[in-house]
Short mmCIF file of C-alpha atoms in Angstrom, two decimals:
data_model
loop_
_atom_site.label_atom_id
_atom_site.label_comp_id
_atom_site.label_asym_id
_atom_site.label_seq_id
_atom_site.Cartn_x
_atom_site.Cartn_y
_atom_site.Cartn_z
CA UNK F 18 268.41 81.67 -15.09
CA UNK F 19 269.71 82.18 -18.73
CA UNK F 20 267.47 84.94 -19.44
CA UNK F 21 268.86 86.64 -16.11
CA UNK F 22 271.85 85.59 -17.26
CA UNK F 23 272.24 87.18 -20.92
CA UNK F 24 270.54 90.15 -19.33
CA UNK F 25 272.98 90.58 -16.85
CA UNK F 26 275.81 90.57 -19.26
CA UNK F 27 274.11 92.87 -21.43
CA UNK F 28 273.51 95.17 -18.55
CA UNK F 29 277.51 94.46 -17.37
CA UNK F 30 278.73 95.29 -20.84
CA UNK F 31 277.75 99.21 -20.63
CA UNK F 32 279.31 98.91 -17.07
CA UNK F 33 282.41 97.47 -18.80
CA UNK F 34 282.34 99.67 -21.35
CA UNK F 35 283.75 102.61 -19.56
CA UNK F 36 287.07 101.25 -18.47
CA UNK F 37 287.70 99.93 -22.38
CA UNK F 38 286.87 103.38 -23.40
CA UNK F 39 288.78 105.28 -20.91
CA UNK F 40 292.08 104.70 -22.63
CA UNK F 41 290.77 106.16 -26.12
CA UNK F 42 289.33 108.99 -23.96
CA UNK F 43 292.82 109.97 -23.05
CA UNK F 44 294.43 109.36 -26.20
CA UNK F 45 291.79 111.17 -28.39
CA UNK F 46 290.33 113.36 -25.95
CA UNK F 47 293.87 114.20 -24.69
CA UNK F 48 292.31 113.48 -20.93
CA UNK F 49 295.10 113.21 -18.13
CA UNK F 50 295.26 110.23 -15.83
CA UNK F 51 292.84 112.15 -12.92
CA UNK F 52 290.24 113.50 -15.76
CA UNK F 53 289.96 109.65 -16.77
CA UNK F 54 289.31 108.42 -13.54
CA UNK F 55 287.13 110.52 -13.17
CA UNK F 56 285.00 108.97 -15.74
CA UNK F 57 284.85 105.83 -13.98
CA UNK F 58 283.90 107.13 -10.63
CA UNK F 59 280.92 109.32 -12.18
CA UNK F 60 280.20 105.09 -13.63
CA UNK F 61 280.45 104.04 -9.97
CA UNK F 62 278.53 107.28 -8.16
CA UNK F 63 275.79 106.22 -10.38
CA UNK F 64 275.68 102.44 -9.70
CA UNK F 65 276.46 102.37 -6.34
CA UNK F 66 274.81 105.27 -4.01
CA UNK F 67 271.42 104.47 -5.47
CA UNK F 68 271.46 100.33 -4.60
CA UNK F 69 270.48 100.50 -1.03
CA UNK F 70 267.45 102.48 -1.49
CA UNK F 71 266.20 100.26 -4.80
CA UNK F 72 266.86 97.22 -2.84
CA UNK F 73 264.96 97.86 -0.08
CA UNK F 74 262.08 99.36 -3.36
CA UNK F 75 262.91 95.15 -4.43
CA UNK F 76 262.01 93.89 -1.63
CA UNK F 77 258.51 95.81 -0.63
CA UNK F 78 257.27 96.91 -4.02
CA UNK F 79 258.23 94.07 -6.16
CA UNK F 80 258.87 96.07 -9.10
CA UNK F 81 259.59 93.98 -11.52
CA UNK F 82 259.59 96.38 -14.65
CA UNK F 83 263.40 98.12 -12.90
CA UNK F 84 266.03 96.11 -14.57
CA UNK F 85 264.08 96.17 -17.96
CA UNK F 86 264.19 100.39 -17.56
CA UNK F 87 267.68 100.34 -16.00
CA UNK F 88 269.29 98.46 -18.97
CA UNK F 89 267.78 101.18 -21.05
CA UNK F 90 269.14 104.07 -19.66
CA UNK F 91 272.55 102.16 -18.51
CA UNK F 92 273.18 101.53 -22.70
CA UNK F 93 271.79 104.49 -23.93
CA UNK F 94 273.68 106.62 -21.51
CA UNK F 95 277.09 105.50 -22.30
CA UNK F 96 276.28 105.22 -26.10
CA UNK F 97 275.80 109.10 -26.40
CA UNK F 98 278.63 109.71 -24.09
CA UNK F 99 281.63 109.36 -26.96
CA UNK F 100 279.52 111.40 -29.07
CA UNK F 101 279.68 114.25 -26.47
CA UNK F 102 282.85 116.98 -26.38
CA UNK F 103 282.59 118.78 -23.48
CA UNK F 104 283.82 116.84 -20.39
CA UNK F 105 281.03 118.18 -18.39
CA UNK F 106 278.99 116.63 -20.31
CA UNK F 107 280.59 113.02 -21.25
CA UNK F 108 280.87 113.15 -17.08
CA UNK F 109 276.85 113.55 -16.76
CA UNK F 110 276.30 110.96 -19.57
CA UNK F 111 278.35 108.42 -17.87
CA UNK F 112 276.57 108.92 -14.34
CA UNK F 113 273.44 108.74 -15.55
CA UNK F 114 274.68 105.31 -17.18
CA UNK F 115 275.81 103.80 -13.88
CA UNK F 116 272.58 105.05 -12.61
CA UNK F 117 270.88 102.85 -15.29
CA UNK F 118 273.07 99.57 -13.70
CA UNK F 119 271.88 100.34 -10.43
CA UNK F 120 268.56 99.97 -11.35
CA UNK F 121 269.07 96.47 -12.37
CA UNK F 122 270.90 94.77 -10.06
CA UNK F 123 268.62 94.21 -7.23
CA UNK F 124 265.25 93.06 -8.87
CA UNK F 125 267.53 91.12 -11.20
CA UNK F 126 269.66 89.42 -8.25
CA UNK F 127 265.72 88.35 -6.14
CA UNK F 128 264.83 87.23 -9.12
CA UNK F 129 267.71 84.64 -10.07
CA UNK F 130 267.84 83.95 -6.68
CA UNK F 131 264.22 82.79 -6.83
CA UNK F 132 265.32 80.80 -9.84
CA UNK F 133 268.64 79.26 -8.85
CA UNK F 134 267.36 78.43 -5.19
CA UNK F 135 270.33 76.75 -2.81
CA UNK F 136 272.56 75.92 -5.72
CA UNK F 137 275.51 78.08 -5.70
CA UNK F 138 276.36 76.69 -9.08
CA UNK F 139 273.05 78.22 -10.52
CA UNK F 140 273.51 81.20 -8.99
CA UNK F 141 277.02 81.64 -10.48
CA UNK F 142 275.40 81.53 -14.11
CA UNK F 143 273.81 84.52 -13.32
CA UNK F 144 276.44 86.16 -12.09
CA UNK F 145 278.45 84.94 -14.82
CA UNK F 146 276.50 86.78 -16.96
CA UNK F 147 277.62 89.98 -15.42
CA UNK F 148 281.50 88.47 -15.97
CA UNK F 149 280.66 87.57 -19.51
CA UNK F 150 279.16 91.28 -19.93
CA UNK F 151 283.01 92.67 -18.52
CA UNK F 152 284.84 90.47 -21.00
CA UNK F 153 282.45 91.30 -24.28
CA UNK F 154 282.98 95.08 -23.47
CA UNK F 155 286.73 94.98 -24.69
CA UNK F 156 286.60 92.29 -27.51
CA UNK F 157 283.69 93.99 -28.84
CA UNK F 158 284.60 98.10 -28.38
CA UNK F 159 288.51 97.76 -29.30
CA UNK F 160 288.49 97.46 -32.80
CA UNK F 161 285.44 99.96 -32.99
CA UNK F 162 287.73 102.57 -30.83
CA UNK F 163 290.24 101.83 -32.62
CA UNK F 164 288.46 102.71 -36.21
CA UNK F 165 286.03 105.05 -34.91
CA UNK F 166 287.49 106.54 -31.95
CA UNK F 167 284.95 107.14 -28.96
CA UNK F 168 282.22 107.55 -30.90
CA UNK F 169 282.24 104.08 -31.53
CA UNK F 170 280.18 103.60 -27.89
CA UNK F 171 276.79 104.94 -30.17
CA UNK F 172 277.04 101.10 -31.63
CA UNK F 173 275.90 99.58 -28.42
CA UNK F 174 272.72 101.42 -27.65
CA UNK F 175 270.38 98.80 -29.87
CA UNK F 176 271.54 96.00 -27.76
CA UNK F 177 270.12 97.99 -24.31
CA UNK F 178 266.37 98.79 -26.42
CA UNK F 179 266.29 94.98 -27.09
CA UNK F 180 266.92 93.33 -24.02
CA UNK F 181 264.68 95.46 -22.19
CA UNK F 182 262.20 94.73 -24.39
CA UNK F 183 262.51 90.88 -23.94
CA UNK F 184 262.98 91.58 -19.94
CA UNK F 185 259.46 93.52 -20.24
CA UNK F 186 257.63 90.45 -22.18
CA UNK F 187 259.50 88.15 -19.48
CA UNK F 188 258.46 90.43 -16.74
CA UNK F 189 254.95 89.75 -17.70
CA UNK F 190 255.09 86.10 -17.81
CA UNK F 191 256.50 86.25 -14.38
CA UNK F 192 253.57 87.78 -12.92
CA UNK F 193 251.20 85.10 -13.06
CA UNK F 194 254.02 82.47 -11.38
CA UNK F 195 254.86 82.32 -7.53
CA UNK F 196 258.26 82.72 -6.62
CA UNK F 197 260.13 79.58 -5.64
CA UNK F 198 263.11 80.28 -3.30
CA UNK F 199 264.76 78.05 -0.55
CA UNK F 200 263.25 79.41 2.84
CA UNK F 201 266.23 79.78 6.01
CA UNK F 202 266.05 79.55 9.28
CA UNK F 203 266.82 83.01 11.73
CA UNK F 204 266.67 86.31 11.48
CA UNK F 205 268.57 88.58 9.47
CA UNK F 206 272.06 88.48 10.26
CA UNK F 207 273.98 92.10 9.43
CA UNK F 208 277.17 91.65 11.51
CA UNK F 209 278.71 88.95 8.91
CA UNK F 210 276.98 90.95 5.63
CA UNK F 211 278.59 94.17 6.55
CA UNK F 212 281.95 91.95 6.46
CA UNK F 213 280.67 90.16 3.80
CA UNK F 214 280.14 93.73 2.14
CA UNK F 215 283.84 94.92 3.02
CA UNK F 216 285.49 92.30 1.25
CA UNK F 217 283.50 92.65 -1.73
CA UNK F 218 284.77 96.42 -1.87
CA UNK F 219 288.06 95.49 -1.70
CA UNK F 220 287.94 92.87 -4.47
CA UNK F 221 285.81 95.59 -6.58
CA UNK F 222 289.07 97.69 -5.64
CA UNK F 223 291.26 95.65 -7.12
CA UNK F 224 288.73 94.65 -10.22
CA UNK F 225 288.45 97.98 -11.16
CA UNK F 226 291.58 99.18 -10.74
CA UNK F 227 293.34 96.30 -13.61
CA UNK F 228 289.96 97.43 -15.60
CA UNK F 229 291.40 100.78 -15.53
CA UNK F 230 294.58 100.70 -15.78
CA UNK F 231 295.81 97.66 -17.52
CA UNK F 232 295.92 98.65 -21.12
CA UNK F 233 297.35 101.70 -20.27
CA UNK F 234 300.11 99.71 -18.59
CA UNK F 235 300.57 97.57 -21.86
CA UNK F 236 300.51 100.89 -24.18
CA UNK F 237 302.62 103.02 -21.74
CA UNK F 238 304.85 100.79 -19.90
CA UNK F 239 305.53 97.90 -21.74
CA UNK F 240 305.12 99.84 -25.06
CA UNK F 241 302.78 97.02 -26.78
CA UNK F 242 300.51 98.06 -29.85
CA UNK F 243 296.52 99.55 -28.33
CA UNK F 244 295.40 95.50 -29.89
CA UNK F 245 297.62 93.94 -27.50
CA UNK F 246 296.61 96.20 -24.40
CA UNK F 247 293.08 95.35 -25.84
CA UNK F 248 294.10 91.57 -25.49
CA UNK F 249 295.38 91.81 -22.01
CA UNK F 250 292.17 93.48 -20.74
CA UNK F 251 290.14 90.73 -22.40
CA UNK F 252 292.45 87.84 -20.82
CA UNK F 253 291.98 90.01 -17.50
CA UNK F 254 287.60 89.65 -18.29
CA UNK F 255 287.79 86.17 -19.69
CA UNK F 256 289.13 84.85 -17.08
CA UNK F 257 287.02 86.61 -14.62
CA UNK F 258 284.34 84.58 -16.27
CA UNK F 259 286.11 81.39 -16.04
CA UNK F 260 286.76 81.88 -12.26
CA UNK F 261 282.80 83.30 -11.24
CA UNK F 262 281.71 79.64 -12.84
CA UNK F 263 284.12 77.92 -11.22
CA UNK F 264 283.42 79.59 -7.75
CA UNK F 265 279.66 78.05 -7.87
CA UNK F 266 281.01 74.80 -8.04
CA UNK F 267 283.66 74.99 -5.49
CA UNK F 268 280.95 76.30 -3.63
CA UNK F 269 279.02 73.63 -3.79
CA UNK F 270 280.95 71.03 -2.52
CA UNK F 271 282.93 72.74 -0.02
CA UNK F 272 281.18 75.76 1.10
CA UNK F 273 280.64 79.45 0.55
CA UNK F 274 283.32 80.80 3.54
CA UNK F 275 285.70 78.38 1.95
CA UNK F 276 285.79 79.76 -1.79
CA UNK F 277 285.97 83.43 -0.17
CA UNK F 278 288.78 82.87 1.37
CA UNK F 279 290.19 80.58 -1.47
CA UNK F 280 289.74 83.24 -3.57
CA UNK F 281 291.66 86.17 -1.66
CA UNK F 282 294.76 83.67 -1.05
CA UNK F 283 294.76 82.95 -4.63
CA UNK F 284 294.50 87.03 -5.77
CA UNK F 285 297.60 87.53 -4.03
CA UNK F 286 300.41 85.58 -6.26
CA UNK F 287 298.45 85.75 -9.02
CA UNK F 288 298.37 89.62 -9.06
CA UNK F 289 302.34 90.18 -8.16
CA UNK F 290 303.43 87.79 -11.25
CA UNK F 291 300.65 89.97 -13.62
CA UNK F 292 302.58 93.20 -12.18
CA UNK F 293 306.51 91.87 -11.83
CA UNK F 294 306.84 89.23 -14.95
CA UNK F 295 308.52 90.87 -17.91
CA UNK F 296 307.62 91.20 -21.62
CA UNK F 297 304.58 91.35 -23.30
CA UNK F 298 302.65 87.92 -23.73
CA UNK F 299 304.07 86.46 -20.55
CA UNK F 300 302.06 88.26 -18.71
CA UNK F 301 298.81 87.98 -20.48
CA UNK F 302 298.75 84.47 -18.82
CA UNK F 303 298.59 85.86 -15.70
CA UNK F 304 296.28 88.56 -16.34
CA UNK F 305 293.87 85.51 -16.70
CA UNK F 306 294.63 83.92 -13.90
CA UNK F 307 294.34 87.19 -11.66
CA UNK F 308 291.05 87.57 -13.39
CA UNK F 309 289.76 83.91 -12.03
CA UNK F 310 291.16 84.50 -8.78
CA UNK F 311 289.66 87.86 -8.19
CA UNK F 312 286.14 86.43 -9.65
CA UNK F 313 286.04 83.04 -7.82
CA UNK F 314 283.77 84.20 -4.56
CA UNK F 315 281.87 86.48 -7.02
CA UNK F 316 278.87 84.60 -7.50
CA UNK F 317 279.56 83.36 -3.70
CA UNK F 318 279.18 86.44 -2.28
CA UNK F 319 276.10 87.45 -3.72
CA UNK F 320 274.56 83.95 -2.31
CA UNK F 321 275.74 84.21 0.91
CA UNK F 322 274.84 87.74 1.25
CA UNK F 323 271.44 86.42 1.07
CA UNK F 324 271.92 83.87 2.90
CA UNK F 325 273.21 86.31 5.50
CA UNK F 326 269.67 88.44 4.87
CA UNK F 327 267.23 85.88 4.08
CA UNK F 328 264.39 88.12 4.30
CA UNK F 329 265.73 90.95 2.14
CA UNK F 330 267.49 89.24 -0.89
CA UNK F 331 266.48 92.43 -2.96
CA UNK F 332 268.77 94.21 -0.57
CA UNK F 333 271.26 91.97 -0.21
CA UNK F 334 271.49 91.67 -4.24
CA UNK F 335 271.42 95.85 -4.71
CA UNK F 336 274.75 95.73 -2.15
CA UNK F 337 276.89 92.96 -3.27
CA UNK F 338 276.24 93.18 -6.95
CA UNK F 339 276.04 96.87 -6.95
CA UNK F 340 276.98 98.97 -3.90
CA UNK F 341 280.08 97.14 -2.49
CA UNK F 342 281.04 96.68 -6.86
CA UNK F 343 280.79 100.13 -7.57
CA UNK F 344 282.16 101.69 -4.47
CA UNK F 345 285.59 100.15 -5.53
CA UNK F 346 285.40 102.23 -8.22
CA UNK F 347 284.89 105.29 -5.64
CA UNK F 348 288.90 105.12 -5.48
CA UNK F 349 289.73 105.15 -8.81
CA UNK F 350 290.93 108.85 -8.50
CA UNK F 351 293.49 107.80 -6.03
CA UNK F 352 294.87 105.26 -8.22
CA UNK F 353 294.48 108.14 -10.82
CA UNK F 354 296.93 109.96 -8.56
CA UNK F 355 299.20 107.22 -8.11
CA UNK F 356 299.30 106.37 -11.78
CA UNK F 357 300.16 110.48 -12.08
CA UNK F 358 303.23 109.99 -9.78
CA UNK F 359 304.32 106.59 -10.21
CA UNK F 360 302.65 105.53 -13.80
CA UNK F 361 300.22 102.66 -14.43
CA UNK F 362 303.03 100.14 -13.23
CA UNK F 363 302.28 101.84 -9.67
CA UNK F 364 299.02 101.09 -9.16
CA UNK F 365 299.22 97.44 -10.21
CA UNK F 366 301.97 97.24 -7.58
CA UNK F 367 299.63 98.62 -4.96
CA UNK F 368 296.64 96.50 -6.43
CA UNK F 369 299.12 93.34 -5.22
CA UNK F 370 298.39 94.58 -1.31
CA UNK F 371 294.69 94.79 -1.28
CA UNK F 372 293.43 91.24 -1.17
CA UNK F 373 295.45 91.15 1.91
CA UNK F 374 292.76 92.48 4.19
CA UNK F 375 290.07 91.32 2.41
CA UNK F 376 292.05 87.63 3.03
CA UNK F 377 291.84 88.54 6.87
CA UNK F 378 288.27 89.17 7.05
CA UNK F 379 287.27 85.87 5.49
CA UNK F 380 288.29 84.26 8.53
CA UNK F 381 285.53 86.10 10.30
CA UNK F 382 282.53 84.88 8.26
CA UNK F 383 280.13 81.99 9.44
CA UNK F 384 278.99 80.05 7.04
CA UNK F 385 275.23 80.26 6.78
CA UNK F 386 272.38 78.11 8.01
CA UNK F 387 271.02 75.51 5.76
CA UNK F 388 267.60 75.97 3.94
CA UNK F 389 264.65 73.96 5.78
#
């Protein structure tokens, strides 16, 4: 599970990496608010239209060399990209990055699954990984952007060569061991995943939207110094990580469809006091506790998608880590429209509605049936 674990957040830190170095792309690069967001969704194109097809690649070929590859190209990638001038270009760089995370996911989710077993708590160390990878991304590019400028993101390629390395020696060692994973009951059950999958693209929505936009909101709105904005983005991540660890255990003792819908009540309040408290510090409190709110049926939802497809856990990992993630970075452009009309401090307010729906359909999903 650790190794899964550090891997994931090293694979989740090139991911993260775009949002913390969207800002310097529009204040060096002189990018407007659509031209950034459009940097994100060529990260999302990449990560999410390929999942479906390499989960289903999981789950009949086995391949178990994929996340050691994707990691690769997914740090690589996004390395070159701030050393790149032509937009065209950076664009191409970044997709091909967010191709590089899409590899990953799904061989990477069977596998931890096969690891963690029933245990929800397991499972969210995994996934926490992925949280941790989010909340290194700022701490660690900030004050290189801020020195450098974007060609700081040419620092982070050694980390992607040496983690696939170590995933390639781990991949052979895995090999010659049989997979232990908790067997269920029934057939695959795709009414409840594809709600399953809807309210993991809302909370993606909303995740990548604050990614996005919240230390432009800092810098621009509430005129704080590009540390502090750095800060807030970090509060945001670290407390993502917080709330994905916490989910597992909530899990645990009161059940998956529980912490879902725990989790969307809790986005709701959390979100309005990030957008409407004033100042500059007050607010970073909140920023944290949005970020555990939004994260606490993370590692839950990639569980009980399993759950929900117990004979295609590849598949079920390539969607809700990857597909339903990414695709809520599909709309960053229309927040990049709203943050055109209405500023950063507009799409934060509309961030506050989303969890609403995605609170409504956790009152459809079953909870699973228990391992034999």
């Amino acid at each position: 599970m650790w190794l899964w674990a550090t891997a994931h957040a090293v694979d989740d830190l090139y991911q993260g990496l775009v949002p913390a170095a969207v800002p310097y792309f529009v204040l060096d690069r002189h990018y407007d608010y659509v031209a950034a967001s459009g940097l994100t969704l060529a990260a999302t194109l990449g990560s999410s239209l390929p999942q479906p097809l390499l989960g289903v690649a999981v789950d009949r070929l086995r391949i178990g060399w994929l996340p050691a590859l994707g990691v690769a190209v997914a740090g690589i990638a996004i390395g070159l990209s701030g050393l790149a001038h032509a937009y065209p270009l950076v664009w191409t760089l970044i997709l091909l990055s967010g191709l590089g995370v899409a590899a990953f996911h799904p061989a990477a989710g069977r596998a931890a699954r096969e690891s963690a077993g029933d245990s929800a708590a397991a499972m969210s160390i995994f996934a926490a990984g992925g949280s941790v990878g989010f909340f290194l991304a700022p701490v660690l590019a900030t004050p290189a952007l801020i020195a450098m400028g974007v060609a700081a993101t040419v620092l982070f390629i050694p980390p992607a060569i040496l983690i696939a390395f170590v995933l390639l020696r781990g991949h052979r060692r895995r090999k010659a061991r049989p997979a232990a994973v908790a067997h269920r009951a029934g057939a695959d059950r795709w009414r409840p995943f594809l709600v399953l999958t809807g309210i993991e693209v809302l909370r993606s929505t909303v995740f990548f939207g604050i990614n996005t936009f919240i230390e432009l909101y800092w810098i621009r709105q509430l005129k704080a110094p590009r540390g502090l904005a750095g800060v807030a983005l970090a509060c945001f991540l670290v407390g993502g990580v917080a709330g994905t660890l916490l989910g597992g255990r909530i899990a645990d003792r009161f059940g998956l469809v529980r912490t879902v819908q725990l989790g969307g009540a809790l986005a709701i309040p959390t979100l309005a006091a990030l957008r409407f408290t004033p100042g500059t510090l007050t607010p970073l409190v909140f920023a944290a506790l949005a970020g555990a709110a939004l994260n606490l049926p993370f590692s839950v939802l990639v569980k009980l998608g399993q759950d929900y497809l117990p004979t295609r856990p590849g598949t079920a990992a390539g969607v809700t880590l990857g597909l339903a993630v990414s695709v809520g970075g599909l709309l960053a452009p229309l927040l990049g429209l709203v943050a055109q009309a209405h500023g950063p401090q507009g799409v934060l307010a509309v961030l506050c509605l989303i969890p609403i729906p995605a609170l409504a359909l956790g009152t459809l999903l079953p909870e699973p049936p228990k391992p034999l």
